[in-house]
Short mmCIF file of C-alpha atoms in Angstrom, two decimals:
data_model
loop_
_atom_site.label_atom_id
_atom_site.label_comp_id
_atom_site.label_asym_id
_atom_site.label_seq_id
_atom_site.Cartn_x
_atom_site.Cartn_y
_atom_site.Cartn_z
CA MET A 791 -59.53 -11.78 -6.41
CA THR A 792 -59.57 -12.63 -10.13
CA ILE A 793 -57.70 -15.56 -11.81
CA SER A 794 -55.10 -13.22 -13.37
CA ASN A 795 -54.32 -11.58 -10.06
CA ALA A 796 -54.01 -14.93 -8.34
CA THR A 797 -51.76 -16.22 -11.04
CA GLN A 798 -49.58 -13.11 -10.88
CA LEU A 799 -49.34 -13.51 -7.09
CA ILE A 800 -48.35 -17.18 -7.29
CA CYS A 801 -45.75 -16.38 -9.93
CA PHE A 802 -44.37 -13.60 -7.76
CA PHE A 803 -44.00 -15.89 -4.73
CA ILE A 804 -42.29 -18.63 -6.81
CA LEU A 805 -39.88 -16.15 -8.37
CA SER A 806 -39.18 -14.70 -4.91
CA ILE A 807 -38.36 -18.09 -3.53
CA VAL A 808 -36.07 -18.90 -6.46
CA VAL A 809 -34.20 -15.56 -6.05
CA ILE A 810 -33.74 -15.98 -2.26
CA LEU A 811 -32.56 -19.61 -2.54
CA GLY A 812 -30.37 -18.84 -5.54
CA GLY A 813 -28.74 -15.88 -3.82
CA LEU A 814 -28.03 -18.02 -0.72
CA GLY A 815 -26.56 -20.69 -2.93
CA VAL A 816 -24.30 -18.14 -4.74
CA VAL A 817 -22.96 -16.94 -1.35
CA LEU A 818 -22.80 -20.20 0.55
CA LEU A 819 -21.79 -22.85 -1.99
CA PRO A 820 -18.03 -23.75 -1.93
CA ASN A 821 -18.08 -24.71 -5.62
CA ILE A 822 -17.74 -21.50 -7.68
CA VAL A 823 -19.07 -23.17 -10.86
CA TYR A 824 -22.34 -24.20 -9.18
CA ALA A 825 -22.49 -20.64 -7.70
CA ALA A 826 -22.17 -19.11 -11.19
CA PHE A 827 -25.02 -21.32 -12.54
CA LEU A 828 -27.22 -20.35 -9.65
CA LEU A 829 -26.42 -16.69 -10.36
CA GLY A 830 -27.78 -17.27 -13.86
CA GLY A 831 -30.99 -18.66 -12.33
CA VAL A 832 -31.22 -15.46 -10.19
CA PHE A 833 -30.87 -13.35 -13.28
CA LEU A 834 -33.60 -15.25 -15.01
CA SER A 835 -35.91 -14.88 -12.00
CA VAL A 836 -35.33 -11.11 -11.98
CA ALA A 837 -36.32 -11.14 -15.65
CA GLY A 838 -39.49 -12.80 -14.61
CA PHE A 839 -40.20 -9.96 -12.17
CA TYR A 840 -39.84 -7.56 -15.03
CA LEU A 841 -42.32 -9.52 -17.04
CA LEU A 842 -44.81 -9.36 -14.23
CA LEU A 843 -44.44 -5.61 -14.26
CA ASN A 844 -45.16 -5.52 -18.07
CA ALA A 845 -41.64 -4.42 -18.79
CA SER A 846 -40.92 -6.83 -21.55
CA PHE A 847 -38.05 -4.83 -23.06
CA VAL A 848 -36.21 -4.70 -19.68
CA ALA A 849 -36.77 -8.46 -19.21
CA ALA A 850 -35.33 -9.20 -22.64
CA ALA A 851 -32.32 -6.97 -21.86
CA GLN A 852 -31.87 -8.72 -18.56
CA ILE A 853 -31.71 -12.11 -20.24
CA LEU A 854 -29.49 -10.98 -23.09
CA ILE A 855 -27.05 -8.86 -21.08
CA TYR A 856 -26.86 -10.53 -17.72
CA VAL A 857 -27.54 -14.18 -18.59
CA GLY A 858 -26.20 -14.20 -22.14
CA ALA A 859 -23.18 -11.99 -21.59
CA VAL A 860 -22.17 -11.33 -17.92
CA ASN A 861 -22.96 -14.86 -16.58
CA VAL A 862 -21.46 -16.56 -19.61
CA LEU A 863 -18.34 -14.38 -19.22
CA ILE A 864 -18.16 -15.32 -15.52
CA LEU A 865 -18.25 -19.06 -16.34
CA PHE A 866 -15.74 -18.50 -19.13
CA ALA A 867 -13.33 -16.79 -16.75
CA ILE A 868 -13.87 -19.47 -14.10
CA MET A 869 -13.06 -22.30 -16.53
CA LEU A 870 -9.94 -20.52 -17.85
CA VAL A 871 -8.49 -19.35 -14.60
CA ASN A 872 -9.67 -22.07 -12.24
CA ARG A 873 -6.64 -23.79 -10.66
CA ASP A 874 -6.40 -26.84 -8.45
CA GLU A 875 -4.98 -25.07 -5.38
CA GLU A 876 -5.13 -26.09 -1.74
CA LEU A 877 -7.35 -23.87 0.37
CA VAL A 878 -5.52 -22.01 3.05
CA ARG A 879 -7.37 -21.08 6.18
CA VAL A 880 -7.92 -17.30 6.36
CA PRO A 881 -6.98 -15.75 9.74
CA GLY A 882 -9.89 -14.10 11.57
CA LEU A 883 -12.48 -15.78 9.36
CA LEU A 884 -15.10 -16.06 12.23
CA ILE A 885 -14.88 -12.34 12.90
CA ARG A 886 -15.30 -11.56 9.19
CA ARG A 887 -18.35 -13.81 8.97
CA LEU A 888 -19.87 -12.16 12.00
CA LEU A 889 -19.34 -8.66 10.66
CA SER A 890 -20.73 -9.72 7.21
CA GLY A 891 -23.76 -11.25 8.92
CA VAL A 892 -24.43 -8.10 10.93
CA ILE A 893 -24.22 -5.97 7.82
CA CYS A 894 -26.54 -8.27 5.90
CA VAL A 895 -29.09 -8.32 8.67
CA GLY A 896 -28.94 -4.50 8.85
CA LEU A 897 -29.52 -4.22 5.12
CA LEU A 898 -32.39 -6.68 5.33
CA GLY A 899 -33.93 -4.63 8.13
CA LEU A 900 -33.67 -1.42 6.04
CA LEU A 901 -35.33 -3.23 3.02
CA VAL A 902 -38.13 -4.55 5.21
CA ARG A 903 -38.76 -1.16 6.70
CA ALA A 904 -38.83 0.49 3.33
CA ALA A 905 -41.21 -2.14 2.11
CA LEU A 906 -43.58 -1.51 5.06
CA VAL A 907 -43.39 2.26 5.10
CA THR A 908 -43.50 2.98 1.35
CA PRO A 909 -47.06 3.79 0.08
CA TRP A 910 -47.16 1.24 -2.69
CA ALA A 911 -50.80 2.03 -3.55
CA ALA A 912 -49.81 5.45 -4.90
CA HIS A 913 -50.27 5.96 -8.61
CA GLY A 914 -47.11 6.03 -10.68
CA PRO A 915 -46.42 7.67 -14.00
CA ILE A 916 -48.63 6.93 -16.97
CA PRO A 917 -47.29 3.86 -18.89
CA LEU A 918 -45.98 4.65 -22.31
CA GLY A 919 -46.99 1.23 -23.76
CA GLU A 920 -45.20 0.41 -27.04
CA GLU A 921 -43.33 3.73 -27.05
CA ALA A 922 -41.24 2.63 -23.96
CA THR A 923 -38.81 0.71 -26.14
CA THR A 924 -38.32 3.75 -28.35
CA ARG A 925 -37.74 6.08 -25.42
CA ILE A 926 -35.25 3.63 -23.79
CA GLY A 927 -33.28 3.37 -27.09
CA GLU A 928 -33.23 7.15 -27.34
CA HIS A 929 -31.89 7.52 -23.80
CA LEU A 930 -29.37 4.80 -24.24
CA PHE A 931 -27.79 6.44 -27.34
CA SER A 932 -28.08 10.06 -26.15
CA ASP A 933 -28.06 10.64 -22.36
CA TYR A 934 -26.49 7.31 -21.35
CA LEU A 935 -24.15 6.70 -24.25
CA LEU A 936 -20.91 6.86 -22.22
CA PRO A 937 -22.01 4.37 -19.49
CA PHE A 938 -23.29 2.11 -22.25
CA GLU A 939 -20.03 2.05 -24.08
CA LEU A 940 -17.98 1.76 -20.83
CA ALA A 941 -19.96 -1.35 -19.82
CA SER A 942 -19.07 -2.97 -23.20
CA VAL A 943 -15.40 -1.99 -22.83
CA LEU A 944 -15.39 -3.40 -19.29
CA LEU A 945 -16.78 -6.78 -20.49
CA LEU A 946 -14.13 -6.82 -23.28
CA ILE A 947 -11.30 -6.14 -20.82
CA ALA A 948 -12.51 -8.89 -18.48
CA MET A 949 -12.62 -11.39 -21.33
CA VAL A 950 -9.12 -10.47 -22.60
CA GLY A 951 -7.79 -10.60 -19.06
CA ALA A 952 -9.12 -14.08 -18.47
CA ILE A 953 -7.60 -15.27 -21.81
CA VAL A 954 -4.16 -13.71 -20.89
CA LEU A 955 -4.21 -15.30 -17.42
CA ALA A 956 -5.16 -18.73 -18.80
CA ARG A 957 -2.43 -18.54 -21.58
CA ARG A 958 0.20 -17.53 -19.05
CA GLU A 959 -0.68 -20.42 -16.85
CA GLY A 960 -0.53 -22.79 -19.87
CA LEU A 961 2.90 -21.47 -20.92
CA TYR A 962 4.21 -21.83 -17.44
CA THR A 963 2.97 -25.45 -17.29
CA GLU A 964 4.53 -26.24 -20.70
CA THR A 965 7.83 -24.63 -19.60
CA ILE A 966 8.01 -26.79 -16.46
CA THR A 967 7.05 -29.88 -18.40
CA SER A 968 9.70 -29.26 -21.19
CA GLU A 969 12.39 -28.57 -18.57
CA SER A 970 11.63 -31.72 -16.65
CA THR A 971 11.56 -33.74 -19.88
CA GLY A 972 14.89 -32.28 -21.10
CA GLN A 973 16.45 -33.01 -17.70
CA ARG A 974 15.30 -36.64 -17.90
CA LEU A 975 16.75 -36.92 -21.40
CA LEU A 976 20.06 -35.55 -20.26
CA GLU A 977 20.23 -37.84 -17.32
CA ASN A 978 19.55 -40.87 -19.63
CA ALA A 979 22.20 -39.65 -22.08
CA ASN A 980 24.79 -39.28 -19.33
CA ILE A 981 24.01 -42.75 -18.03
CA SER A 982 24.36 -44.29 -21.45
CA LEU A 983 27.68 -42.40 -22.16
CA LEU A 984 29.43 -43.62 -19.05
CA PRO A 985 32.01 -46.32 -19.82
CA GLU A 986 31.03 -49.75 -18.69
CA ASN A 987 33.28 -51.50 -16.23
CA THR A 988 34.71 -54.57 -18.14
CA PRO A 989 36.40 -57.28 -16.12
CA SER A 990 40.13 -57.53 -16.80
#
């Protein structure tokens, strides 16, 4: 084994551990902000996998779109919409966890079977080299133009929705505060306007 192959294998195992631990943290952590940051780490690790496969353009797109846009948008929505509410116990939570665990174990088994059965040593298509970026751009703006534009519209709608929800919550809080303040002022005014009992 050469030094380059050993380095690539070590990087692969490190990135795999980061992806697995980050994914578990995203699912299991109760703090949604920490889960969103771990999701960004998972996206960066996936970009590292693309770099190991010599797909530099896909790695850059992964970082720009998922880390720079999707993950930042998730954090933005969390910070705008996050409310201090008491957690209510969900009925049948144990059954839901058991069903989710069974489904996840089944999917893991399918992935392991696919990894063991697939002939990975088979030769793939001839790499395009520097022309790959040009081909991807041509496909994005010709064959996949509609999904590309729909994704950008979806991100815009999510951002506007988060702003509207946060603004509505702020207006509701301001209304309650102004009503309580006005009520206190009226009570003070009524108390001061009452005639004082003077001794005869």
